[in-house]
Amino acid sequence: MKVLGLATYGIIVFFHLSIAQTKKRGIRCGETKMVSVPGSDEIIDIWPWHVALYNKTADYIAGGSIINEWFILTAAHATFRDEKIPVQPSELFVVAGIRDLSIPDAAQYFTVEDIIRYEHYNLRTRTNDVALLKLETAIEYSFHVSPICLWPEGGPSLETLARQQDQGIVVGWGLSVNGTFSNVLRETSLSLISFESCAEHTKSFQPLLAKGKNFCAGNRGGASVCKGDSGGGMFFYFKNTWFIRGIVNQGTPTQDTRYLCDPKKDVLFMDVTYYQKWIERHAAPKRHNLLGLKECGMGHFEETNVRHIKFVHSEQHPWVAHLYYSYWNRFNVSDCHGVLIHPEFVLAPARCVNHKHDRKLLHVVLGEELIGPDPFSKDYNFQTIKVSEVFINGRFDSGKNGYDVSLLHLAQSVTLGNNTRPVCLPSKYELNPYFNLAAWYRRDDHPKQLKSSLMRSIRFNYCSAMYKKQNINITEEDHLNCFQRCEMSSIVQSDGTYSCEYSEEKGCKIPISGAPLFYTKHDGINTYTYLFGMRSFGSADCVDKMSEVYSDVVSVGPWIRDLVTKHTRSSDDERDSTGGMKRTFTNKKPSSSCLFQVE
């Protein structure tokens, strides 16, 4: 890496902070440290997430970034020998907490347990150049060693960063202008460059550029990156925190035989946000899915138009269930939706399981997209399972709106397959231009077919004002969200997606209770469907443009997670699925759960 205006120091500078002090003050991602150079007024940065990758003969290979205590994010091509042969985990080791490679006093050394390369990595073109290194032992965070933050939801786009003229920082031990590797970690700032300018200025990148997957940056004559800087990150600073946005993919060879890299040309980076779901699934499963399930909500992603992704969703809904009741002990009917979130647990509206003298919950039916066939028939490939425990959110009040959520513990684990799989639960709010409603409708003829509809979010103040005219009061404190049905239009929005406009539907469509609302993300390989909410209520007489109100699943996520963690049983502890239903309620504080057991 060629760096202008930065001195090279042959010593490591230590800030004297004990491990106990470090733990006491806490370590969070994206915090740099600044230290002074002895005998000088100069202040230098420590980049505590940047690591060095070595091969088994102790030769320096590339850089990488700590994203948590077990995983390093780097470039896939750094995990190949001679750019041809994939290396084995035992052939790599990682050094963290080091600034000068010749003075490793503060360093931590790690062997590699597994190399996880992005499945669509192309060795010839270096497209999709992303890999994760899983370490055999956990990193111990300290003043010199801590993680970088992944890009936040709703963080600035590359276009916004470029417009604000924000520069990113790149660090590394790569080749300098004299063709030798640097022992001391050096840094430089690079400006973002548009695709059009990059393609024109650096011809070799033209066939590789894919909007959303990679981006260009450079100084065009100033500092740049070179061999040995690969795998390191490009970091941006906002909200008083450093975030990783790019991974060094490749620079441009120079025609001048005196130099290996051309500082006048641009540098190509992999865009971390495109691969973030893949990163989270493998390296941070509880960020990918609140319950930590790697295999949730999955479908196959098919990329059609890179520039304008029209609509990403799942055509099938193997996580949607329905609740099967007996009414007055005279007839049986399916009258409520449920959603499988774990092999042992189904989420359903509290109103669907709250005690009523005229109904009795018999089973949860899974793996069926039709309502009508006998759920006990052997002619259909679905599962009917009794419920052993029901947990009702303690803030639910049947006479009010909000917190209309319950958790059903199945008497036995579901047999997972193509038609029965759990959905993902979001660990955080994510931006989505549209959502997908999967529902059975009351007025449809039997057998009722599960149908999908697009929905768009509506401003809550507008929605609440509409309902106030109907003498129904809803507040944001109830953790409710409002949606309207919509249809895809030809209008392209700034993020490259198409807008979803209000749909003037013919006829009245009222789903059975608790219709689930989903959104879908992708990582370029798979799609991942997330449960956002469940229909709490809507207009019964189909008032024009009246929004539908949904409970907010994200807000009650910790309540769901804690119950699942506490009550998940071992495989040899399956509950008896026979016998009648007995309800016993526990007295809890309003913020806790109401429990009844089914025997």
Coordinates of C-alpha atoms in Angstrom, one line a residue:
M1 CA 0.0 0.0 0.0
K2 CA 1.4 3.4 -1.0
V3 CA 0.5 6.1 1.6
L4 CA 1.4 9.7 1.3
G5 CA 2.2 11.9 4.2
L6 CA 2.4 9.0 6.8
A7 CA 5.6 8.2 8.6
T8 CA 6.7 4.6 9.1
Y9 CA 7.6 3.6 12.6
G10 CA 9.7 0.6 13.6
I11 CA 8.0 0.3 17.0
I12 CA 4.6 -0.5 18.3
V13 CA 3.1 2.2 20.5
F14 CA 1.2 0.8 23.5
F15 CA -1.5 2.6 25.5
H16 CA -1.2 1.2 29.0
L17 CA -4.8 -0.1 29.7
S18 CA -5.1 -3.3 31.7
I19 CA -7.4 -6.1 30.5
A20 CA -9.5 -5.6 33.6
Q21 CA -9.9 -1.9 32.7
T22 CA -10.8 -2.9 29.2
K23 CA -13.5 -5.3 30.3
K24 CA -14.8 -2.8 32.8
R25 CA -15.2 0.0 30.2
G26 CA -16.7 -2.5 27.7
I27 CA -15.8 -3.2 24.1
R28 CA -18.1 -2.3 21.3
C29 CA -17.6 -2.7 17.6
G30 CA -16.2 0.1 15.4
E31 CA -14.1 1.9 18.0
T32 CA -10.6 3.0 16.9
K33 CA -7.9 3.8 19.4
M34 CA -5.5 6.7 19.2
V35 CA -2.0 6.6 20.7
S36 CA 1.0 9.0 20.7
V37 CA 4.4 8.3 19.4
P38 CA 7.2 8.5 22.0
G39 CA 9.4 11.5 21.4
S40 CA 6.9 13.1 19.0
D41 CA 3.7 15.1 19.1
E42 CA 2.2 12.9 16.4
I43 CA -1.0 10.8 17.1
I44 CA -1.6 7.6 15.2
D45 CA -4.6 5.3 15.0
I46 CA -4.9 1.7 16.0
W47 CA -7.3 -0.3 13.8
P48 CA -8.1 -3.1 16.3
W49 CA -10.2 -5.2 13.9
H50 CA -7.6 -5.5 11.1
V51 CA -5.7 -8.8 11.1
A52 CA -2.9 -10.4 9.2
L53 CA -3.3 -13.7 7.4
Y54 CA -0.3 -16.0 7.2
N55 CA 0.3 -19.4 5.4
K56 CA 1.9 -22.5 7.1
T57 CA 5.4 -21.3 6.1
A58 CA 4.8 -18.1 8.0
D59 CA 4.6 -15.9 4.9
Y60 CA 2.2 -12.9 5.1
I61 CA -0.7 -13.3 2.6
A62 CA -3.4 -10.8 3.1
G63 CA -5.6 -8.8 5.5
G64 CA -9.0 -9.4 7.1
S65 CA -11.4 -7.9 9.5
I66 CA -12.7 -9.2 12.9
I67 CA -16.5 -9.1 12.8
N68 CA -17.0 -11.1 16.1
E69 CA -15.0 -13.2 18.5
W70 CA -15.1 -16.3 16.2
F71 CA -15.0 -15.0 12.6
I72 CA -12.8 -13.0 10.2
L73 CA -14.1 -11.5 7.0
T74 CA -11.7 -11.5 4.1
A75 CA -11.5 -12.0 0.3
A76 CA -12.0 -15.5 -1.1
H77 CA -9.0 -15.3 -3.4
A78 CA -6.7 -14.9 -0.3
T79 CA -7.7 -18.5 0.6
F80 CA -6.1 -20.0 -2.6
R81 CA -2.5 -20.9 -3.2
D82 CA -1.0 -19.4 -6.3
E83 CA -4.5 -18.2 -7.2
K84 CA -5.4 -21.8 -8.2
I85 CA -5.4 -24.3 -5.3
P86 CA -7.8 -23.8 -2.4
V87 CA -5.9 -24.0 0.9
Q88 CA -7.1 -26.0 3.8
P89 CA -7.9 -24.4 7.2
S90 CA -4.8 -26.0 8.7
E91 CA -2.6 -24.1 6.3
L92 CA -3.7 -20.7 7.6
F93 CA -3.3 -18.8 10.8
V94 CA -4.5 -15.3 11.8
V95 CA -2.6 -12.7 13.8
A96 CA -4.7 -10.0 15.6
G97 CA -3.7 -7.0 17.7
I98 CA -0.6 -6.2 15.6
R99 CA 0.6 -3.0 14.0
D100 CA 4.3 -3.8 13.2
L101 CA 4.7 -7.3 11.8
S102 CA 8.3 -7.4 13.0
I103 CA 7.3 -6.6 16.7
P104 CA 4.4 -8.9 17.6
D105 CA 4.4 -8.1 21.3
A106 CA 0.7 -7.5 21.7
A107 CA -0.4 -10.0 19.1
Q108 CA -2.9 -12.9 19.5
Y109 CA -2.4 -15.9 17.2
F110 CA -5.3 -18.1 16.0
T111 CA -5.5 -21.3 14.0
V112 CA -8.4 -21.6 11.5
E113 CA -11.1 -24.2 12.0
D114 CA -13.0 -23.6 8.8
I115 CA -12.9 -21.6 5.6
I116 CA -16.4 -20.6 4.3
R117 CA -16.1 -19.2 0.7
Y118 CA -19.1 -17.6 -0.9
E119 CA -20.6 -20.3 -3.1
H120 CA -20.7 -18.3 -6.3
Y121 CA -17.1 -17.1 -6.1
N122 CA -15.4 -17.1 -9.5
L123 CA -11.7 -17.8 -9.2
R124 CA -11.0 -16.5 -12.8
T125 CA -12.8 -13.2 -12.6
R126 CA -12.7 -12.7 -8.8
T127 CA -16.4 -11.9 -8.7
N128 CA -18.2 -12.6 -5.4
D129 CA -14.8 -12.5 -3.7
V130 CA -15.9 -13.0 -0.1
A131 CA -14.9 -15.5 2.5
L132 CA -15.2 -16.1 6.3
L133 CA -12.6 -17.7 8.5
K134 CA -13.9 -19.5 11.5
L135 CA -11.3 -19.6 14.3
E136 CA -10.6 -22.6 16.5
T137 CA -10.5 -20.5 19.6
A138 CA -12.4 -17.3 20.5
I139 CA -10.8 -13.9 20.2
E140 CA -10.2 -12.1 23.5
Y141 CA -11.1 -8.5 23.0
S142 CA -8.7 -5.9 24.4
F143 CA -7.5 -2.4 23.7
H144 CA -5.6 -3.7 20.6
V145 CA -8.2 -6.2 19.4
S146 CA -11.9 -5.6 18.8
P147 CA -14.5 -6.0 16.0
I148 CA -15.6 -3.8 13.2
C149 CA -19.4 -3.1 12.8
L150 CA -21.3 -4.5 9.9
W151 CA -23.2 -1.9 7.9
P152 CA -26.4 -0.8 9.8
E153 CA -29.9 -1.1 8.5
G154 CA -30.9 2.2 7.0
G155 CA -27.2 3.3 6.8
P156 CA -26.2 5.7 4.1
S157 CA -26.0 4.4 0.5
L158 CA -22.9 4.7 -1.6
E159 CA -24.6 7.4 -3.6
T160 CA -25.2 9.4 -0.4
L161 CA -21.6 8.9 0.8
A162 CA -20.3 10.0 -2.6
R163 CA -22.6 13.0 -2.7
Q164 CA -21.4 14.1 0.8
Q165 CA -17.8 13.5 -0.4
D166 CA -17.2 11.1 2.5
Q167 CA -14.0 9.1 2.0
G168 CA -13.4 5.6 3.2
I169 CA -10.3 4.4 5.0
V170 CA -8.3 1.4 3.9
V171 CA -5.4 -0.1 5.9
G172 CA -2.9 -2.8 5.1
W173 CA 0.7 -4.2 4.9
G174 CA 0.7 -4.4 1.1
L175 CA 3.4 -3.6 -1.4
S176 CA 4.7 -0.1 -1.4
V177 CA 6.1 1.9 -4.4
N178 CA 9.5 0.2 -4.0
G179 CA 7.9 -3.3 -4.4
T180 CA 8.4 -4.5 -0.8
F181 CA 5.9 -5.4 1.8
S182 CA 5.5 -2.9 4.7
N183 CA 6.1 -4.2 8.2
V184 CA 4.1 -1.3 9.7
L185 CA 0.4 -1.1 9.1
R186 CA -0.4 1.9 6.9
E187 CA -3.6 3.7 6.0
T188 CA -5.0 5.9 3.3
S189 CA -8.4 7.4 2.4
L190 CA -10.1 6.7 -0.9
S191 CA -12.9 8.5 -2.6
L192 CA -15.9 6.7 -4.1
I193 CA -16.1 6.7 -7.8
S194 CA -19.2 6.2 -9.9
F195 CA -19.6 3.1 -12.1
E196 CA -19.7 5.1 -15.2
S197 CA -16.4 6.9 -14.4
C198 CA -14.8 3.7 -13.1
A199 CA -15.7 1.8 -16.3
E200 CA -14.3 4.5 -18.5
H201 CA -11.1 5.2 -16.5
T202 CA -10.2 1.5 -15.6
K203 CA -11.2 -0.5 -18.7
S204 CA -10.3 -3.9 -17.1
F205 CA -13.1 -3.5 -14.6
Q206 CA -15.8 -3.0 -17.2
P207 CA -16.9 -6.7 -17.4
L208 CA -16.7 -7.1 -13.6
L209 CA -18.9 -4.2 -12.5
A210 CA -22.2 -5.2 -11.0
K211 CA -24.2 -2.6 -9.3
G212 CA -25.0 -3.6 -5.7
K213 CA -22.3 -6.3 -5.6
N214 CA -19.2 -4.2 -5.9
F215 CA -18.0 -0.6 -6.2
C216 CA -14.9 1.5 -7.2
A217 CA -12.8 3.9 -5.2
G218 CA -9.4 5.5 -5.6
N219 CA -7.4 8.7 -5.6
R220 CA -6.1 8.6 -9.2
G221 CA -2.5 9.5 -8.6
G222 CA -2.5 9.6 -4.8
A223 CA -2.4 6.7 -2.4
S224 CA -3.8 3.3 -3.5
V225 CA -3.8 -0.4 -2.6
C226 CA -1.6 -3.1 -3.9
K227 CA -0.7 -6.8 -3.5
G228 CA -1.0 -7.8 0.1
D229 CA -3.8 -5.4 0.9
S230 CA -6.5 -7.8 -0.4
G231 CA -9.1 -9.0 2.1
G232 CA -8.8 -5.8 4.1
G233 CA -11.9 -3.6 4.6
M234 CA -12.9 -0.2 3.5
F235 CA -14.4 1.6 6.5
F236 CA -16.6 4.7 6.9
Y237 CA -17.2 6.7 10.0
F238 CA -20.7 8.0 11.0
K239 CA -22.8 8.0 14.2
N240 CA -19.5 8.0 16.1
T241 CA -18.7 4.5 14.9
W242 CA -16.7 2.8 12.1
F243 CA -18.5 0.4 9.8
I244 CA -17.2 -1.9 7.1
R245 CA -18.6 -1.3 3.6
G246 CA -16.1 -2.9 1.2
I247 CA -13.6 -5.7 1.0
V248 CA -10.4 -5.1 -1.1
N249 CA -10.9 -7.2 -4.3
Q250 CA -8.3 -6.0 -6.8
G251 CA -6.3 -3.1 -8.0
T252 CA -4.9 -2.5 -11.5
P253 CA -1.4 -3.7 -12.7
T254 CA 0.7 -0.9 -14.1
Q255 CA 2.5 -0.9 -17.5
D256 CA 5.5 0.7 -15.8
T257 CA 7.9 -2.2 -14.9
R258 CA 9.2 -0.3 -11.9
Y259 CA 5.8 -0.7 -10.1
L260 CA 3.4 -3.6 -9.6
C261 CA 0.3 -1.4 -9.0
D262 CA -1.0 1.6 -10.8
P263 CA -2.0 4.3 -8.3
K264 CA -3.6 6.3 -11.1
K265 CA -6.2 3.6 -11.6
D266 CA -9.2 2.7 -9.5
V267 CA -9.6 -0.1 -6.9
L268 CA -12.5 -2.6 -6.9
F269 CA -14.2 -3.5 -3.7
M270 CA -16.8 -6.1 -2.9
D271 CA -19.9 -4.4 -1.4
V272 CA -20.5 -6.0 2.0
T273 CA -24.2 -5.1 2.2
Y274 CA -25.0 -7.4 -0.8
Y275 CA -23.4 -10.3 1.1
Q276 CA -24.5 -9.3 4.6
K277 CA -27.3 -11.9 5.0
W278 CA -24.9 -14.6 3.9
I279 CA -22.3 -13.3 6.5
E280 CA -24.9 -13.2 9.2
R281 CA -26.3 -16.6 8.5
H282 CA -22.8 -18.2 8.8
A283 CA -21.1 -15.9 11.4
A284 CA -23.9 -14.3 13.4
P285 CA -27.0 -16.7 13.3
K286 CA -28.9 -14.8 16.0
R287 CA -28.6 -11.6 14.0
H288 CA -29.7 -13.5 10.9
N289 CA -32.6 -15.0 12.8
L290 CA -33.6 -14.1 16.4
L291 CA -33.8 -17.8 17.4
G292 CA -30.4 -18.7 15.8
L293 CA -31.8 -21.1 13.2
K294 CA -29.6 -21.1 10.1
E295 CA -32.2 -23.1 8.1
C296 CA -35.2 -20.7 8.3
G297 CA -37.4 -19.1 5.7
M298 CA -35.2 -20.3 2.8
G299 CA -36.0 -20.2 -0.9
H300 CA -33.9 -20.1 -4.1
F301 CA -32.9 -16.7 -5.3
E302 CA -33.0 -16.0 -9.0
E303 CA -31.4 -12.8 -10.2
T304 CA -33.2 -11.2 -13.1
N305 CA -32.2 -7.6 -13.4
V306 CA -29.3 -6.5 -11.3
R307 CA -30.1 -2.8 -11.6
H308 CA -33.8 -3.0 -10.8
I309 CA -34.9 -5.9 -8.6
K310 CA -38.6 -5.9 -9.2
F311 CA -39.9 -8.2 -6.4
V312 CA -38.2 -10.8 -4.2
H313 CA -40.6 -13.1 -2.3
S314 CA -41.4 -16.8 -1.7
E315 CA -44.1 -18.4 -3.9
Q316 CA -44.7 -21.0 -1.3
H317 CA -45.3 -20.7 2.4
P318 CA -44.3 -23.9 4.2
W319 CA -44.2 -22.0 7.5
V320 CA -47.9 -21.0 7.5
A321 CA -50.2 -23.2 9.7
H322 CA -53.9 -23.1 10.6
L323 CA -55.6 -23.7 13.9
Y324 CA -58.3 -26.4 14.0
Y325 CA -61.1 -25.9 16.5
S326 CA -64.2 -27.7 17.7
Y327 CA -67.2 -25.3 18.2
W328 CA -69.9 -26.2 20.7
N329 CA -68.7 -29.9 20.4
R330 CA -70.8 -30.0 17.2
F331 CA -68.6 -29.2 14.3
N332 CA -64.9 -28.6 13.5
V333 CA -63.4 -25.7 11.6
S334 CA -60.1 -24.0 10.8
D335 CA -60.5 -20.4 12.0
C336 CA -57.1 -18.9 12.5
H337 CA -53.6 -18.6 11.1
G338 CA -50.4 -19.6 12.8
V339 CA -46.7 -19.4 11.8
L340 CA -44.1 -22.1 12.5
I341 CA -41.0 -20.2 13.9
H342 CA -39.2 -23.3 15.4
P343 CA -39.6 -27.1 15.1
E344 CA -41.5 -27.0 18.4
F345 CA -43.2 -23.6 18.3
V346 CA -46.0 -21.8 16.4
L347 CA -46.8 -18.1 16.7
A348 CA -50.5 -17.1 16.6
P349 CA -52.7 -14.2 17.7
A350 CA -53.6 -14.2 21.3
R351 CA -57.3 -13.8 20.4
C352 CA -57.1 -17.2 18.7
V353 CA -56.2 -19.0 21.9
N354 CA -57.7 -16.8 24.6
H355 CA -60.3 -18.8 26.5
K356 CA -63.8 -18.9 25.0
H357 CA -66.5 -21.3 26.2
D358 CA -67.8 -22.1 22.7
R359 CA -64.6 -23.3 21.2
K360 CA -61.8 -25.8 21.8
L361 CA -58.5 -25.9 20.1
L362 CA -57.9 -29.4 18.8
H363 CA -54.7 -29.2 16.7
V364 CA -52.3 -27.1 14.7
V365 CA -52.2 -28.2 11.0
L366 CA -49.0 -27.7 9.1
G367 CA -47.8 -28.3 5.6
E368 CA -51.1 -27.6 4.0
E369 CA -52.0 -24.9 1.5
L370 CA -55.6 -25.9 1.3
I371 CA -58.3 -25.6 4.0
G372 CA -61.0 -28.1 3.5
P373 CA -59.5 -31.6 3.4
D374 CA -59.9 -33.7 6.5
P375 CA -56.8 -32.9 8.5
F376 CA -56.6 -36.5 9.7
S377 CA -56.8 -37.9 6.2
K378 CA -53.8 -40.0 5.1
D379 CA -54.3 -38.8 1.5
Y380 CA -52.6 -35.5 2.1
N381 CA -49.0 -34.7 3.1
F382 CA -49.6 -32.5 6.2
Q383 CA -49.2 -32.8 9.9
T384 CA -51.7 -32.4 12.7
I385 CA -50.1 -31.8 16.1
K386 CA -51.6 -31.0 19.5
V387 CA -50.5 -28.1 21.6
S388 CA -49.0 -28.8 25.1
E389 CA -48.5 -25.2 26.3
V390 CA -49.8 -21.8 25.3
F391 CA -48.1 -18.5 26.3
I392 CA -50.1 -15.3 25.9
N393 CA -48.2 -12.0 26.0
G394 CA -48.9 -10.5 29.4
R395 CA -49.8 -7.1 28.0
F396 CA -52.6 -8.5 25.8
D397 CA -56.1 -7.3 26.8
S398 CA -59.0 -8.8 24.8
G399 CA -60.9 -5.6 25.3
K400 CA -58.2 -3.5 23.7
N401 CA -55.8 -3.5 20.8
G402 CA -52.2 -4.3 20.8
Y403 CA -49.9 -7.2 21.9
D404 CA -52.1 -9.7 20.2
V405 CA -49.5 -12.4 20.2
S406 CA -49.2 -15.9 21.7
L407 CA -46.7 -18.7 21.5
L408 CA -47.9 -22.3 21.1
H409 CA -45.6 -25.1 22.3
L410 CA -46.3 -28.1 20.2
A411 CA -46.7 -31.5 21.9
Q412 CA -44.2 -33.0 19.5
S413 CA -41.6 -31.6 17.1
V414 CA -42.6 -31.0 13.5
T415 CA -41.1 -33.2 10.9
L416 CA -39.4 -30.7 8.6
G417 CA -39.5 -31.1 4.9
N418 CA -40.3 -29.2 1.7
N419 CA -43.8 -28.3 2.8
T420 CA -43.1 -27.7 6.5
R421 CA -40.2 -25.4 7.5
P422 CA -39.8 -22.6 10.0
V423 CA -39.8 -18.9 9.0
C424 CA -37.1 -16.5 10.1
L425 CA -37.8 -14.1 13.0
P426 CA -36.1 -10.7 12.5
S427 CA -33.6 -9.6 15.2
K428 CA -34.0 -5.9 14.1
Y429 CA -36.2 -3.7 12.0
E430 CA -35.3 -3.8 8.3
L431 CA -36.3 -1.5 5.5
N432 CA -38.7 -2.9 3.0
P433 CA -40.6 -1.2 0.1
Y434 CA -43.3 -3.9 0.2
F435 CA -44.5 -6.9 2.2
N436 CA -46.3 -10.2 1.3
L437 CA -49.5 -11.3 3.0
A438 CA -50.3 -15.0 2.9
A439 CA -53.9 -15.8 3.9
W440 CA -56.9 -18.0 3.6
Y441 CA -60.1 -15.9 3.0
R442 CA -63.4 -16.3 4.7
R443 CA -65.6 -15.9 1.6
D444 CA -63.6 -18.2 -0.6
D445 CA -65.2 -21.6 -1.5
H446 CA -63.9 -24.8 0.0
P447 CA -61.3 -26.0 -0.3
K448 CA -59.8 -22.6 0.5
Q449 CA -56.5 -21.9 -1.2
L450 CA -53.7 -20.0 0.5
K451 CA -53.2 -16.8 -1.4
S452 CA -50.5 -14.1 -1.5
S453 CA -51.0 -10.4 -1.8
L454 CA -48.6 -7.4 -1.8
M455 CA -48.9 -4.9 1.0
R456 CA -47.3 -1.5 1.6
S457 CA -46.8 0.3 4.9
I458 CA -49.1 3.3 5.7
R459 CA -48.2 6.2 8.0
F460 CA -49.6 5.4 11.4
N461 CA -51.0 8.8 12.1
Y462 CA -53.1 8.6 8.9
C463 CA -54.2 5.1 9.7
S464 CA -55.2 6.0 13.3
A465 CA -57.1 9.0 12.2
M466 CA -59.1 6.8 9.8
Y467 CA -60.0 4.4 12.6
K468 CA -60.8 7.2 15.0
K469 CA -63.6 8.1 12.6
Q470 CA -64.9 4.5 13.2
N471 CA -64.6 5.1 17.0
I472 CA -61.6 2.8 17.2
N473 CA -58.5 4.1 19.0
I474 CA -55.1 2.7 18.2
T475 CA -51.8 4.1 19.4
E476 CA -48.1 3.4 18.5
E477 CA -47.6 2.3 22.1
D478 CA -49.6 -0.8 21.3
H479 CA -46.9 -1.8 18.8
L480 CA -49.2 -1.9 15.8
N481 CA -48.5 -1.2 12.2
C482 CA -50.8 -0.3 9.3
F483 CA -50.8 -1.7 5.8
Q484 CA -52.7 -1.4 2.5
R485 CA -52.9 -3.8 -0.4
C486 CA -50.9 -2.7 -3.4
E487 CA -49.7 -3.7 -6.9
M488 CA -46.3 -3.4 -8.5
S489 CA -46.0 -0.4 -10.7
S490 CA -43.4 0.6 -13.4
I491 CA -42.1 3.5 -11.2
V492 CA -38.5 2.8 -10.3
Q493 CA -37.4 4.2 -6.9
S494 CA -34.0 5.5 -5.9
D495 CA -32.9 2.2 -4.4
G496 CA -33.6 0.3 -7.7
T497 CA -36.8 -1.3 -6.7
Y498 CA -40.2 -0.8 -8.2
S499 CA -42.9 1.0 -6.2
C500 CA -46.0 -0.7 -4.9
E501 CA -49.1 1.4 -5.5
Y502 CA -52.6 1.2 -3.8
S503 CA -54.7 -1.5 -5.3
E504 CA -58.4 -0.9 -6.1
E505 CA -59.4 -4.5 -5.5
K506 CA -62.6 -5.9 -6.8
G507 CA -64.7 -7.6 -4.2
C508 CA -64.2 -7.8 -0.5
K509 CA -61.3 -9.9 0.9
I510 CA -61.3 -10.6 4.6
P511 CA -58.9 -13.3 5.7
I512 CA -59.5 -15.6 8.6
S513 CA -58.0 -14.4 11.9
G514 CA -54.3 -13.6 12.2
A515 CA -53.1 -13.6 8.6
P516 CA -49.3 -13.3 8.7
L517 CA -47.3 -10.6 7.0
F518 CA -43.8 -11.3 5.6
Y519 CA -40.9 -9.7 3.9
T520 CA -38.0 -11.3 2.0
K521 CA -34.3 -10.6 1.8
H522 CA -31.6 -12.4 -0.2
D523 CA -27.9 -13.0 -0.2
G524 CA -27.5 -13.7 -3.9
I525 CA -27.9 -17.4 -3.3
N526 CA -30.9 -17.9 -1.2
T527 CA -34.0 -15.9 -0.2
Y528 CA -34.9 -15.6 3.5
T529 CA -38.5 -14.9 4.5
Y530 CA -39.1 -13.0 7.7
L531 CA -42.3 -12.7 9.8
F532 CA -43.1 -9.1 10.4
G533 CA -46.5 -9.2 11.8
M534 CA -49.9 -10.9 12.1
R535 CA -53.2 -9.3 11.2
S536 CA -54.9 -8.0 14.3
F537 CA -58.0 -6.4 12.7
G538 CA -59.3 -4.5 9.8
S539 CA -62.6 -3.1 8.4
A540 CA -65.3 -5.7 8.5
D541 CA -67.3 -4.0 5.8
C542 CA -64.5 -3.3 3.3
V543 CA -64.4 0.5 3.7
D544 CA -62.6 2.0 0.7
K545 CA -58.9 2.6 1.4
M546 CA -59.2 1.5 5.0
S547 CA -55.9 0.2 6.2
E548 CA -55.4 -3.2 7.9
V549 CA -53.8 -3.3 11.4
Y550 CA -51.0 -5.8 12.2
S551 CA -49.3 -6.7 15.5
D552 CA -45.6 -6.0 15.5
V553 CA -43.6 -9.2 15.9
V554 CA -40.2 -7.4 16.1
S555 CA -41.2 -5.5 19.2
V556 CA -42.1 -8.7 21.1
G557 CA -39.1 -10.6 19.7
P558 CA -37.2 -10.8 23.1
W559 CA -40.3 -12.2 24.8
I560 CA -40.5 -14.9 22.1
R561 CA -36.8 -15.7 22.2
D562 CA -36.7 -16.0 26.0
L563 CA -39.7 -18.4 26.1
V564 CA -38.3 -20.6 23.2
T565 CA -34.9 -20.7 24.9
K566 CA -36.5 -21.7 28.3
H567 CA -39.0 -24.2 27.1
T568 CA -37.3 -26.0 24.1
R569 CA -37.1 -29.7 25.1
S570 CA -34.7 -32.4 24.2
S571 CA -35.5 -34.9 21.6
D572 CA -36.4 -37.6 24.2
D573 CA -38.8 -35.4 26.0
E574 CA -41.7 -35.3 23.6
R575 CA -45.0 -34.6 25.2
D576 CA -48.0 -36.9 25.1
S577 CA -50.1 -35.8 22.1
T578 CA -53.3 -37.6 23.3
G579 CA -55.9 -36.7 25.9
G580 CA -58.1 -33.7 26.6
M581 CA -57.4 -30.1 27.3
K582 CA -56.9 -28.6 30.7
R583 CA -56.2 -24.9 31.1
T584 CA -54.5 -23.4 34.2
F585 CA -53.5 -19.8 34.3
T586 CA -50.5 -18.4 36.2
N587 CA -50.7 -14.9 37.8
K588 CA -48.0 -12.8 36.2
K589 CA -47.1 -9.1 36.0
P590 CA -48.5 -7.3 33.0
S591 CA -45.2 -7.4 31.1
S592 CA -44.8 -11.1 31.4
S593 CA -46.7 -14.1 30.1
C594 CA -50.0 -15.8 30.7
L595 CA -49.5 -19.6 30.6
F596 CA -52.0 -22.4 30.3
Q597 CA -51.0 -26.0 29.9
V598 CA -52.7 -28.6 27.8
E599 CA -52.6 -32.2 29.0

